[in-house]
PDB file of C-alpha atoms in Angstrom:
ATOM      1  CA  MET A  70      27.582 310.256 108.834  1.00 87.00           C
ATOM      2  CA  ILE A  71      30.774 309.136 107.139  1.00 93.00           C
ATOM      3  CA  LYS A  72      32.986 311.918 105.646  1.00 95.00           C
ATOM      4  CA  THR A  73      35.455 311.206 103.004  1.00 97.00           C
ATOM      5  CA  ILE A  74      37.863 313.690 101.223  1.00 98.00           C
ATOM      6  CA  PHE A  75      38.614 313.125  97.365  1.00 98.00           C
ATOM      7  CA  ASN A  76      41.939 313.987  95.977  1.00 97.00           C
ATOM      8  CA  VAL A  77      43.651 313.614  92.609  1.00 96.00           C
ATOM      9  CA  HIS A  78      46.786 315.021  90.957  1.00 93.00           C
ATOM     10  CA  PRO A  79      46.682 318.821  90.133  1.00 91.00           C
ATOM     11  CA  TYR A  80      46.301 318.698  86.282  1.00 89.00           C
ATOM     12  CA  ALA A  81      43.939 315.898  86.304  1.00 88.00           C
ATOM     13  CA  MET A  82      40.877 318.066  85.324  1.00 89.00           C
ATOM     14  CA  GLU A  83      42.709 319.875  82.635  1.00 87.00           C
ATOM     15  CA  LEU A  84      41.839 317.224  80.081  1.00 79.00           C
ATOM     16  CA  PRO A  85      39.515 314.822  81.938  1.00 83.00           C
ATOM     17  CA  GLY A  86      39.066 311.273  80.922  1.00 81.00           C
ATOM     18  CA  GLY A  87      37.360 308.155  82.186  1.00 84.00           C
ATOM     19  CA  GLY A  88      39.255 308.245  85.490  1.00 87.00           C
ATOM     20  CA  GLU A  89      38.175 311.764  86.272  1.00 91.00           C
ATOM     21  CA  MET A  90      34.702 311.125  85.171  1.00 91.00           C
ATOM     22  CA  GLN A  91      34.557 308.080  87.674  1.00 94.00           C
ATOM     23  CA  ILE A  92      35.477 310.466  90.727  1.00 96.00           C
ATOM     24  CA  MET A  93      32.744 312.973  89.613  1.00 95.00           C
ATOM     25  CA  LYS A  94      30.030 310.096  89.369  1.00 95.00           C
ATOM     26  CA  TYR A  95      31.156 308.999  92.728  1.00 97.00           C
ATOM     27  CA  VAL A  96      30.570 312.443  94.011  1.00 96.00           C
ATOM     28  CA  GLN A  97      27.177 312.659  92.219  1.00 95.00           C
ATOM     29  CA  TYR A  98      25.699 309.429  93.286  1.00 96.00           C
ATOM     30  CA  MET A  99      27.240 309.039  96.837  1.00 96.00           C
ATOM     31  CA  PRO A 100      24.364 308.267  99.074  1.00 94.00           C
ATOM     32  CA  GLY A 101      23.218 310.680 101.794  1.00 92.00           C
ATOM     33  CA  GLU A 102      24.943 308.856 104.682  1.00 92.00           C
ATOM     34  CA  CYS A 103      28.422 309.841 103.110  1.00 95.00           C
ATOM     35  CA  GLU A 104      29.564 313.415 102.660  1.00 96.00           C
ATOM     36  CA  VAL A 105      32.289 313.845 100.052  1.00 97.00           C
ATOM     37  CA  ILE A 106      34.667 316.745 100.412  1.00 97.00           C
ATOM     38  CA  LEU A 107      36.758 317.837  97.386  1.00 97.00           C
ATOM     39  CA  HIS A 108      40.280 318.617  98.466  1.00 97.00           C
ATOM     40  CA  ASP A 109      41.184 322.359  97.997  1.00 96.00           C
ATOM     41  CA  ILE A 110      44.828 323.078  98.613  1.00 94.00           C
ATOM     42  CA  TRP A 111      43.926 326.844  99.425  1.00 97.00           C
ATOM     43  CA  ARG A 112      41.239 325.795 101.900  1.00 97.00           C
ATOM     44  CA  PRO A 113      42.146 322.316 103.245  1.00 96.00           C
ATOM     45  CA  ARG A 114      39.756 320.426 105.401  1.00 97.00           C
ATOM     46  CA  LEU A 115      41.847 317.434 106.231  1.00 97.00           C
ATOM     47  CA  ARG A 116      40.833 317.365 109.853  1.00 95.00           C
ATOM     48  CA  GLU A 117      37.157 317.125 109.053  1.00 95.00           C
ATOM     49  CA  ALA A 118      37.115 313.576 107.568  1.00 95.00           C
ATOM     50  CA  ARG A 119      38.715 310.432 108.726  1.00 94.00           C
ATOM     51  CA  ILE A 120      38.891 308.778 105.225  1.00 97.00           C
ATOM     52  CA  PHE A 121      41.008 310.285 102.471  1.00 98.00           C
ATOM     53  CA  HIS A 122      40.416 308.898  98.987  1.00 98.00           C
ATOM     54  CA  HIS A 123      43.266 309.540  96.534  1.00 97.00           C
ATOM     55  CA  PHE A 124      42.892 308.770  92.824  1.00 97.00           C
ATOM     56  CA  HIS A 125      45.730 307.839  90.494  1.00 93.00           C
ATOM     57  CA  MET A 126      49.362 307.168  91.274  1.00 91.00           C
ATOM     58  CA  VAL A 127      51.108 310.106  89.473  1.00 86.00           C
ATOM     59  CA  SER A 128      54.458 310.949  90.920  1.00 81.00           C
ATOM     60  CA  GLY A 129      54.730 313.427  93.785  1.00 86.00           C
ATOM     61  CA  ALA A 130      51.799 312.476  96.164  1.00 93.00           C
ATOM     62  CA  GLU A 131      53.698 310.104  98.368  1.00 93.00           C
ATOM     63  CA  GLY A 132      54.770 312.596 101.024  1.00 94.00           C
ATOM     64  CA  PHE A 133      51.433 314.349 101.096  1.00 96.00           C
ATOM     65  CA  LEU A 134      49.498 311.135 101.677  1.00 96.00           C
ATOM     66  CA  ALA A 135      51.908 310.121 104.349  1.00 96.00           C
ATOM     67  CA  TYR A 136      51.179 313.515 105.982  1.00 97.00           C
ATOM     68  CA  VAL A 137      47.594 312.891 105.758  1.00 97.00           C
ATOM     69  CA  LYS A 138      47.850 309.501 107.333  1.00 96.00           C
ATOM     70  CA  SER A 139      49.780 311.046 110.352  1.00 96.00           C
ATOM     71  CA  LEU A 140      46.487 312.966 110.974  1.00 95.00           C
ATOM     72  CA  HIS A 141      44.946 309.703 112.046  1.00 92.00           C
ATOM     73  CA  SER A 142      43.131 309.400 108.583  1.00 93.00           C
ATOM     74  CA  LYS A 143      42.622 306.160 106.594  1.00 97.00           C
ATOM     75  CA  VAL A 144      43.877 306.497 103.165  1.00 98.00           C
ATOM     76  CA  VAL A 145      41.990 304.752 100.348  1.00 98.00           C
ATOM     77  CA  LEU A 146      43.984 304.602  97.015  1.00 98.00           C
ATOM     78  CA  SER A 147      42.396 304.187  93.392  1.00 97.00           C
ATOM     79  CA  PRO A 148      45.330 303.302  91.234  1.00 94.00           C
ATOM     80  CA  ASN A 149      43.307 303.338  87.974  1.00 89.00           C
ATOM     81  CA  LEU A 150      46.087 301.553  86.359  1.00 88.00           C
ATOM     82  CA  TRP A 151      46.552 298.557  83.956  1.00 86.00           C
ATOM     83  CA  ILE A 152      50.100 297.436  83.118  1.00 87.00           C
ATOM     84  CA  ASN A 153      51.121 295.652  79.821  1.00 81.00           C
ATOM     85  CA  ALA A 154      54.030 296.045  77.322  1.00 72.00           C
ATOM     86  CA  THR A 155      53.041 299.459  76.431  1.00 72.00           C
ATOM     87  CA  ASN A 156      53.767 301.034  79.890  1.00 78.00           C
ATOM     88  CA  SER A 157      55.520 298.529  81.896  1.00 78.00           C
ATOM     89  CA  GLU A 158      58.948 299.794  81.189  1.00 79.00           C
ATOM     90  CA  ASN A 159      57.944 303.331  82.168  1.00 81.00           C
ATOM     91  CA  LEU A 160      56.786 302.382  85.781  1.00 84.00           C
ATOM     92  CA  ASP A 161      58.669 303.207  89.022  1.00 88.00           C
ATOM     93  CA  LEU A 162      57.797 300.200  90.893  1.00 87.00           C
ATOM     94  CA  ALA A 163      59.654 301.589  94.133  1.00 88.00           C
ATOM     95  CA  GLN A 164      57.359 304.513  94.045  1.00 91.00           C
ATOM     96  CA  ILE A 165      54.196 302.370  93.434  1.00 93.00           C
ATOM     97  CA  ARG A 166      55.044 300.193  96.188  1.00 92.00           C
ATOM     98  CA  GLN A 167      55.452 303.342  98.551  1.00 94.00           C
ATOM     99  CA  TYR A 168      51.783 304.250  97.604  1.00 96.00           C
ATOM    100  CA  TYR A 169      50.654 300.718  98.511  1.00 96.00           C
ATOM    101  CA  GLU A 170      52.472 300.888 101.800  1.00 96.00           C
ATOM    102  CA  ILE A 171      50.861 304.237 102.776  1.00 97.00           C
ATOM    103  CA  ALA A 172      47.360 303.091 101.639  1.00 97.00           C
ATOM    104  CA  ASP A 173      44.959 301.440 104.171  1.00 97.00           C
ATOM    105  CA  MET A 174      42.778 300.140 101.333  1.00 98.00           C
ATOM    106  CA  ILE A 175      43.227 299.998  97.519  1.00 98.00           C
ATOM    107  CA  VAL A 176      40.172 300.104  95.329  1.00 98.00           C
ATOM    108  CA  CYS A 177      40.512 298.606  91.874  1.00 96.00           C
ATOM    109  CA  ASN A 178      37.757 298.484  88.929  1.00 95.00           C
ATOM    110  CA  SER A 179      37.847 294.674  88.724  1.00 95.00           C
ATOM    111  CA  ARG A 180      39.259 291.431  89.978  1.00 96.00           C
ATOM    112  CA  VAL A 181      41.386 290.974  87.033  1.00 95.00           C
ATOM    113  CA  GLU A 182      42.932 294.458  87.674  1.00 95.00           C
ATOM    114  CA  ILE A 183      43.990 293.310  91.013  1.00 96.00           C
ATOM    115  CA  ASP A 184      45.532 290.106  89.368  1.00 96.00           C
ATOM    116  CA  ASN A 185      47.348 292.421  86.749  1.00 93.00           C
ATOM    117  CA  LEU A 186      48.768 294.640  89.556  1.00 94.00           C
ATOM    118  CA  SER A 187      49.692 291.867  91.649  1.00 93.00           C
ATOM    119  CA  GLU A 188      51.683 290.225  88.890  1.00 91.00           C
ATOM    120  CA  PHE A 189      53.699 293.482  88.041  1.00 91.00           C
ATOM    121  CA  THR A 190      53.818 295.486  91.174  1.00 92.00           C
ATOM    122  CA  ASP A 191      53.121 292.879  94.165  1.00 92.00           C
ATOM    123  CA  ILE A 192      49.942 294.679  95.224  1.00 95.00           C
ATOM    124  CA  PRO A 193      49.104 293.563  98.811  1.00 97.00           C
ATOM    125  CA  ARG A 194      45.943 291.651  98.041  1.00 97.00           C
ATOM    126  CA  GLU A 195      44.594 291.975 101.611  1.00 97.00           C
ATOM    127  CA  LYS A 196      44.240 295.670 101.135  1.00 97.00           C
ATOM    128  CA  ALA A 197      42.556 295.228  97.667  1.00 98.00           C
ATOM    129  CA  ARG A 198      38.839 295.759  97.026  1.00 98.00           C
ATOM    130  CA  VAL A 199      36.708 295.991  93.894  1.00 97.00           C
ATOM    131  CA  VAL A 200      34.395 298.768  92.906  1.00 97.00           C
ATOM    132  CA  PRO A 201      33.512 298.470  89.279  1.00 95.00           C
ATOM    133  CA  ASN A 202      33.073 301.286  86.850  1.00 95.00           C
ATOM    134  CA  GLY A 203      29.536 302.483  86.157  1.00 96.00           C
ATOM    135  CA  VAL A 204      27.012 303.959  83.686  1.00 96.00           C
ATOM    136  CA  ASP A 205      24.353 306.658  83.853  1.00 95.00           C
ATOM    137  CA  LEU A 206      20.855 305.265  83.129  1.00 94.00           C
ATOM    138  CA  SER A 207      20.089 308.350  81.284  1.00 94.00           C
ATOM    139  CA  PHE A 208      21.766 306.553  78.101  1.00 97.00           C
ATOM    140  CA  VAL A 209      18.894 303.885  77.942  1.00 96.00           C
ATOM    141  CA  THR A 210      16.174 306.444  77.322  1.00 95.00           C
ATOM    142  CA  PRO A 211      15.519 306.835  73.721  1.00 95.00           C
ATOM    143  CA  VAL A 212      16.360 310.428  72.331  1.00 95.00           C
ATOM    144  CA  SER A 213      15.952 311.940  68.823  1.00 95.00           C
ATOM    145  CA  ASP A 214      19.172 311.871  66.778  1.00 94.00           C
ATOM    146  CA  SER A 215      18.257 315.040  64.768  1.00 95.00           C
ATOM    147  CA  ASP A 216      20.156 317.440  66.903  1.00 96.00           C
ATOM    148  CA  PHE A 217      23.310 315.295  67.054  1.00 97.00           C
ATOM    149  CA  ARG A 218      23.234 314.634  63.198  1.00 96.00           C
ATOM    150  CA  SER A 219      22.661 318.291  62.537  1.00 96.00           C
ATOM    151  CA  TRP A 220      25.684 319.072  64.852  1.00 95.00           C
ATOM    152  CA  ALA A 221      27.847 316.453  63.416  1.00 94.00           C
ATOM    153  CA  ASP A 222      26.715 317.099  59.910  1.00 93.00           C
ATOM    154  CA  ILE A 223      26.089 313.220  59.468  1.00 94.00           C
ATOM    155  CA  ARG A 224      23.225 311.682  57.397  1.00 92.00           C
ATOM    156  CA  GLY A 225      23.755 308.070  56.733  1.00 95.00           C
ATOM    157  CA  PRO A 226      25.106 305.275  58.812  1.00 97.00           C
ATOM    158  CA  TYR A 227      28.227 305.834  61.027  1.00 97.00           C
ATOM    159  CA  LEU A 228      30.530 304.262  63.409  1.00 98.00           C
ATOM    160  CA  LEU A 229      31.351 305.764  66.722  1.00 98.00           C
ATOM    161  CA  SER A 230      34.505 306.344  68.967  1.00 98.00           C
ATOM    162  CA  VAL A 231      34.200 308.341  72.192  1.00 97.00           C
ATOM    163  CA  GLY A 232      37.412 309.320  74.105  1.00 94.00           C
ATOM    164  CA  ASN A 233      40.362 311.613  74.202  1.00 93.00           C
ATOM    165  CA  ILE A 234      42.604 311.500  70.963  1.00 96.00           C
ATOM    166  CA  GLU A 235      45.650 309.719  72.038  1.00 95.00           C
ATOM    167  CA  ARG A 236      47.701 306.897  71.263  1.00 95.00           C
ATOM    168  CA  ARG A 237      46.416 304.662  74.147  1.00 92.00           C
ATOM    169  CA  LYS A 238      42.971 304.884  72.615  1.00 95.00           C
ATOM    170  CA  ASN A 239      44.106 303.553  69.366  1.00 96.00           C
ATOM    171  CA  GLN A 240      41.781 305.636  67.084  1.00 97.00           C
ATOM    172  CA  LEU A 241      43.898 304.991  64.100  1.00 97.00           C
ATOM    173  CA  ALA A 242      42.946 301.290  64.159  1.00 98.00           C
ATOM    174  CA  SER A 243      39.185 302.438  64.294  1.00 98.00           C
ATOM    175  CA  ILE A 244      39.772 304.647  61.381  1.00 97.00           C
ATOM    176  CA  ARG A 245      41.299 301.939  59.323  1.00 97.00           C
ATOM    177  CA  ALA A 246      38.464 299.495  60.345  1.00 97.00           C
ATOM    178  CA  ALA A 247      35.793 302.107  59.246  1.00 97.00           C
ATOM    179  CA  ARG A 248      37.623 302.710  55.970  1.00 95.00           C
ATOM    180  CA  SER A 249      37.679 298.980  55.198  1.00 95.00           C
ATOM    181  CA  LEU A 250      33.886 299.089  55.281  1.00 95.00           C
ATOM    182  CA  GLY A 251      33.416 302.458  53.644  1.00 95.00           C
ATOM    183  CA  LEU A 252      31.774 303.977  56.680  1.00 96.00           C
ATOM    184  CA  PRO A 253      32.633 307.209  58.527  1.00 97.00           C
ATOM    185  CA  LEU A 254      33.977 307.206  62.022  1.00 97.00           C
ATOM    186  CA  ILE A 255      32.513 309.819  64.252  1.00 97.00           C
ATOM    187  CA  CYS A 256      35.060 310.650  66.988  1.00 97.00           C
ATOM    188  CA  ILE A 257      33.795 312.644  70.148  1.00 97.00           C
ATOM    189  CA  GLY A 258      36.287 313.771  72.796  1.00 95.00           C
ATOM    190  CA  ARG A 259      39.044 316.172  73.344  1.00 94.00           C
ATOM    191  CA  ILE A 260      42.609 316.071  71.750  1.00 96.00           C
ATOM    192  CA  ARG A 261      45.074 314.989  74.383  1.00 93.00           C
ATOM    193  CA  GLU A 262      47.950 314.192  71.833  1.00 96.00           C
ATOM    194  CA  LYS A 263      48.221 316.864  68.953  1.00 97.00           C
ATOM    195  CA  GLU A 264      50.754 314.867  66.867  1.00 97.00           C
ATOM    196  CA  TYR A 265      48.576 311.629  67.183  1.00 97.00           C
ATOM    197  CA  PHE A 266      45.461 313.635  65.948  1.00 97.00           C
ATOM    198  CA  ASP A 267      47.304 314.939  62.966  1.00 96.00           C
ATOM    199  CA  ALA A 268      48.081 311.399  62.042  1.00 96.00           C
ATOM    200  CA  CYS A 269      44.437 310.375  62.385  1.00 96.00           C
ATOM    201  CA  VAL A 270      43.487 313.330  60.032  1.00 95.00           C
ATOM    202  CA  ARG A 271      46.020 312.118  57.556  1.00 94.00           C
ATOM    203  CA  ASP A 272      44.911 308.571  57.852  1.00 93.00           C
ATOM    204  CA  GLY A 273      41.265 309.324  57.560  1.00 85.00           C
ATOM    205  CA  PRO A 274      40.816 311.542  54.311  1.00 79.00           C
ATOM    206  CA  GLY A 275      37.425 312.713  53.407  1.00 75.00           C
ATOM    207  CA  ASP A 276      34.519 311.439  55.672  1.00 80.00           C
ATOM    208  CA  THR A 277      36.427 308.608  57.026  1.00 91.00           C
ATOM    209  CA  PHE A 278      37.579 310.519  60.059  1.00 95.00           C
ATOM    210  CA  ARG A 279      35.160 313.088  61.569  1.00 95.00           C
ATOM    211  CA  PHE A 280      36.267 314.596  64.706  1.00 96.00           C
ATOM    212  CA  VAL A 281      33.539 316.717  66.099  1.00 96.00           C
ATOM    213  CA  GLY A 282      34.764 317.703  69.554  1.00 95.00           C
ATOM    214  CA  HIS A 283      33.676 317.078  73.020  1.00 95.00           C
ATOM    215  CA  LEU A 284      30.145 316.626  74.478  1.00 96.00           C
ATOM    216  CA  ASP A 285      29.151 316.703  78.112  1.00 92.00           C
ATOM    217  CA  GLN A 286      27.880 313.537  79.764  1.00 89.00           C
ATOM    218  CA  ASP A 287      24.474 314.915  80.118  1.00 92.00           C
ATOM    219  CA  ASP A 288      24.137 316.323  76.753  1.00 96.00           C
ATOM    220  CA  PRO A 289      21.414 314.377  74.734  1.00 96.00           C
ATOM    221  CA  ARG A 290      23.491 314.534  71.594  1.00 97.00           C
ATOM    222  CA  LEU A 291      25.951 312.124  73.116  1.00 98.00           C
ATOM    223  CA  ALA A 292      23.178 309.612  74.057  1.00 97.00           C
ATOM    224  CA  ALA A 293      21.803 309.951  70.419  1.00 98.00           C
ATOM    225  CA  ALA A 294      25.223 309.330  69.037  1.00 98.00           C
ATOM    226  CA  TYR A 295      25.607 306.037  70.990  1.00 98.00           C
ATOM    227  CA  GLN A 296      21.940 304.965  70.266  1.00 97.00           C
ATOM    228  CA  ASN A 297      22.161 305.510  66.491  1.00 97.00           C
ATOM    229  CA  CYS A 298      25.662 304.340  65.596  1.00 98.00           C
ATOM    230  CA  GLU A 299      26.213 301.058  63.721  1.00 98.00           C
ATOM    231  CA  ALA A 300      28.793 300.025  66.326  1.00 98.00           C
ATOM    232  CA  PHE A 301      31.131 301.352  68.940  1.00 98.00           C
ATOM    233  CA  LEU A 302      34.685 301.032  68.288  1.00 98.00           C
ATOM    234  CA  PHE A 303      37.126 300.910  71.345  1.00 96.00           C
ATOM    235  CA  PRO A 304      40.401 298.893  70.333  1.00 97.00           C
ATOM    236  CA  GLY A 305      42.581 300.785  72.802  1.00 94.00           C
ATOM    237  CA  GLN A 306      45.984 299.585  73.975  1.00 91.00           C
ATOM    238  CA  LEU A 307      44.231 298.845  77.456  1.00 85.00           C
ATOM    239  CA  GLU A 308      40.917 299.622  79.046  1.00 85.00           C
ATOM    240  CA  THR A 309      39.407 298.947  82.591  1.00 85.00           C
ATOM    241  CA  PRO A 310      37.048 298.832  80.686  1.00 85.00           C
ATOM    242  CA  GLY A 311      36.398 302.363  79.972  1.00 87.00           C
ATOM    243  CA  ILE A 312      33.108 304.291  80.955  1.00 93.00           C
ATOM    244  CA  ALA A 313      32.431 305.305  77.209  1.00 95.00           C
ATOM    245  CA  ALA A 314      31.977 301.503  76.274  1.00 96.00           C
ATOM    246  CA  LEU A 315      29.843 301.077  79.292  1.00 97.00           C
ATOM    247  CA  GLU A 316      27.574 304.070  77.989  1.00 97.00           C
ATOM    248  CA  ALA A 317      27.633 302.727  74.561  1.00 98.00           C
ATOM    249  CA  ALA A 318      26.428 299.409  75.830  1.00 98.00           C
ATOM    250  CA  ALA A 319      23.739 300.837  77.957  1.00 97.00           C
ATOM    251  CA  ALA A 320      22.447 302.896  74.870  1.00 97.00           C
ATOM    252  CA  GLY A 321      22.144 299.749  72.901  1.00 97.00           C
ATOM    253  CA  ALA A 322      25.207 299.963  70.592  1.00 98.00           C
ATOM    254  CA  PRO A 323      27.064 296.918  69.559  1.00 98.00           C
ATOM    255  CA  VAL A 324      30.723 297.058  70.864  1.00 98.00           C
ATOM    256  CA  ILE A 325      34.055 296.219  69.623  1.00 98.00           C
ATOM    257  CA  ILE A 326      36.699 296.535  72.407  1.00 98.00           C
ATOM    258  CA  THR A 327      40.241 295.656  73.331  1.00 96.00           C
ATOM    259  CA  LYS A 328      40.999 292.394  74.939  1.00 95.00           C
ATOM    260  CA  GLU A 329      43.700 294.282  76.922  1.00 92.00           C
ATOM    261  CA  GLY A 330      42.253 295.099  80.299  1.00 91.00           C
ATOM    262  CA  SER A 331      39.287 294.120  82.319  1.00 94.00           C
ATOM    263  CA  ALA A 332      36.553 294.303  79.783  1.00 95.00           C
ATOM    264  CA  ARG A 333      35.722 290.667  79.689  1.00 95.00           C
ATOM    265  CA  GLU A 334      34.893 290.782  83.299  1.00 96.00           C
ATOM    266  CA  TYR A 335      32.165 293.451  82.525  1.00 97.00           C
ATOM    267  CA  PHE A 336      30.883 292.441  79.145  1.00 97.00           C
ATOM    268  CA  SER A 337      31.163 288.611  79.155  1.00 95.00           C
ATOM    269  CA  ASP A 338      30.729 287.088  75.760  1.00 96.00           C
ATOM    270  CA  LEU A 339      28.244 289.937  74.642  1.00 97.00           C
ATOM    271  CA  VAL A 340      30.872 291.995  72.725  1.00 97.00           C
ATOM    272  CA  GLU A 341      33.688 291.435  70.179  1.00 97.00           C
ATOM    273  CA  TYR A 342      37.094 291.432  71.753  1.00 98.00           C
ATOM    274  CA  VAL A 343      40.203 292.316  69.565  1.00 98.00           C
ATOM    275  CA  ASP A 344      44.021 292.542  69.723  1.00 97.00           C
ATOM    276  CA  PRO A 345      44.687 296.273  69.453  1.00 96.00           C
ATOM    277  CA  ASN A 346      47.675 295.505  67.297  1.00 95.00           C
ATOM    278  CA  ASP A 347      46.011 293.228  64.782  1.00 98.00           C
ATOM    279  CA  GLN A 348      44.250 295.487  62.266  1.00 98.00           C
ATOM    280  CA  ASP A 349      42.886 292.610  60.239  1.00 98.00           C
ATOM    281  CA  ALA A 350      41.401 291.140  63.359  1.00 98.00           C
ATOM    282  CA  ILE A 351      39.729 294.494  64.205  1.00 98.00           C
ATOM    283  CA  ASN A 352      38.496 294.829  60.530  1.00 98.00           C
ATOM    284  CA  ALA A 353      36.906 291.332  60.733  1.00 98.00           C
ATOM    285  CA  ALA A 354      35.308 291.835  64.238  1.00 98.00           C
ATOM    286  CA  LEU A 355      33.740 294.988  62.811  1.00 98.00           C
ATOM    287  CA  ALA A 356      32.292 293.190  59.894  1.00 98.00           C
ATOM    288  CA  ARG A 357      31.145 290.466  61.962  1.00 97.00           C
ATOM    289  CA  THR A 358      29.227 292.770  64.258  1.00 97.00           C
ATOM    290  CA  LEU A 359      27.555 294.645  61.431  1.00 97.00           C
ATOM    291  CA  SER A 360      26.237 291.427  59.971  1.00 96.00           C
ATOM    292  CA  ARG A 361      24.556 290.256  63.029  1.00 94.00           C
ATOM    293  CA  PRO A 362      21.012 291.419  64.039  1.00 93.00           C
ATOM    294  CA  ARG A 363      20.983 293.455  67.196  1.00 91.00           C
ATOM    295  CA  THR A 364      19.711 292.116  70.578  1.00 94.00           C
ATOM    296  CA  ASN A 365      19.037 293.844  73.951  1.00 95.00           C
ATOM    297  CA  ASP A 366      21.187 291.156  75.876  1.00 97.00           C
ATOM    298  CA  LEU A 367      24.237 293.579  76.366  1.00 97.00           C
ATOM    299  CA  ARG A 368      22.061 296.621  77.422  1.00 97.00           C
ATOM    300  CA  HIS A 369      20.198 294.500  79.801  1.00 97.00           C
ATOM    301  CA  HIS A 370      23.388 293.111  81.378  1.00 97.00           C
ATOM    302  CA  ILE A 371      25.188 296.458  81.756  1.00 97.00           C
ATOM    303  CA  VAL A 372      22.005 298.169  83.145  1.00 96.00           C
ATOM    304  CA  SER A 373      21.179 295.402  85.651  1.00 95.00           C
ATOM    305  CA  ASN A 374      24.969 295.327  87.034  1.00 96.00           C
ATOM    306  CA  TYR A 375      26.640 298.573  86.569  1.00 97.00           C
ATOM    307  CA  SER A 376      24.429 301.631  87.156  1.00 96.00           C
ATOM    308  CA  TRP A 377      26.199 304.220  89.285  1.00 96.00           C
ATOM    309  CA  PRO A 378      23.948 303.975  92.103  1.00 95.00           C
ATOM    310  CA  HIS A 379      24.546 300.360  92.342  1.00 94.00           C
ATOM    311  CA  VAL A 380      28.316 300.672  91.892  1.00 95.00           C
ATOM    312  CA  VAL A 381      28.662 303.428  94.540  1.00 97.00           C
ATOM    313  CA  MET A 382      27.113 301.227  97.135  1.00 96.00           C
ATOM    314  CA  HIS A 383      30.164 299.127  96.859  1.00 95.00           C
ATOM    315  CA  LEU A 384      32.364 301.902  97.665  1.00 97.00           C
ATOM    316  CA  LEU A 385      30.307 302.961 100.627  1.00 96.00           C
ATOM    317  CA  GLY A 386      30.556 299.458 101.890  1.00 96.00           C
ATOM    318  CA  HIS A 387      34.284 299.599 101.762  1.00 96.00           C
ATOM    319  CA  TYR A 388      34.358 302.961 103.607  1.00 96.00           C
ATOM    320  CA  LEU A 389      32.131 301.336 106.343  1.00 95.00           C
ATOM    321  CA  GLU A 390      34.709 298.564 106.595  1.00 94.00           C
ATOM    322  CA  LEU A 391      37.361 300.911 107.583  1.00 93.00           C
ATOM    323  CA  GLY A 392      35.505 301.521 110.769  1.00 82.00           C
ATOM    324  CA  PHE A 393      34.670 305.181 110.591  1.00 60.00           C
ATOM    325  CA  ASN A 394      31.108 306.639 110.772  1.00 51.00           C
ATOM    326  CA  LYS A 395      31.953 310.323 111.418  1.00 46.00           C
TER     327      LYS A 395
END
């Protein structure tokens, strides 16, 4: 049996997002031939596994990873990073390259993510592998929308956004697009940036911006929200591509998503791509989406290629490539 230890920075689960959800889905769907141990600093089990999988490159873990490697473990790194004008100036390239040097394998969410990191950070391509993001097939199963509508206090048609409220997710652009068509935008998630949330409230008076809070992934109200929205809006500053967008697609919702990131590698020509900084283009993409009849093409594409059980087999294959089976 393969054993691997999962580790992430100390405050990751305080306000979990897609990256943290990815970790827990790996745990949930990992096949029986691989045991996953969640690293606990108070009860470390570092010598029980020969693979140590570290997620994110938040400052401060380099020394720890070097120590883990000294125990004859193979270090797998998931950067969960996309670089563009919004974040490139804040990167510590020396630190990133130190992470790369320690890692025996670097797991990215797409081929284009490897290209992006190669351009900005000289990622060693020989170490890079792809494991795409995934989606729970539970979102495909039809559910009644009555409980969701009662909880969200929504009766007519609505647009949907799912994700933490923060500048990177660009909810303000979604609010303005919804307002341009006179539809309410239901936002599900947590508040990660309070000042940005306050700006959303100011910009979405009345029913335009409806923040209803967080729903767990297995809550049928979340599936109902996806299945019954007029469209799912995700014009973030960058996405890789975002688990929520995959869930919306699996549920049958039309998707408008940012062109910044790896979304095109997942969704092909089956969604609308937008410049997150072009409000007129976002408004127009939404109008086009709502004018077209729905099809099942996007749903079938996502379900066939990106279910979590299918995705995790890619990860298991990469672990086997490292040569350890105990």
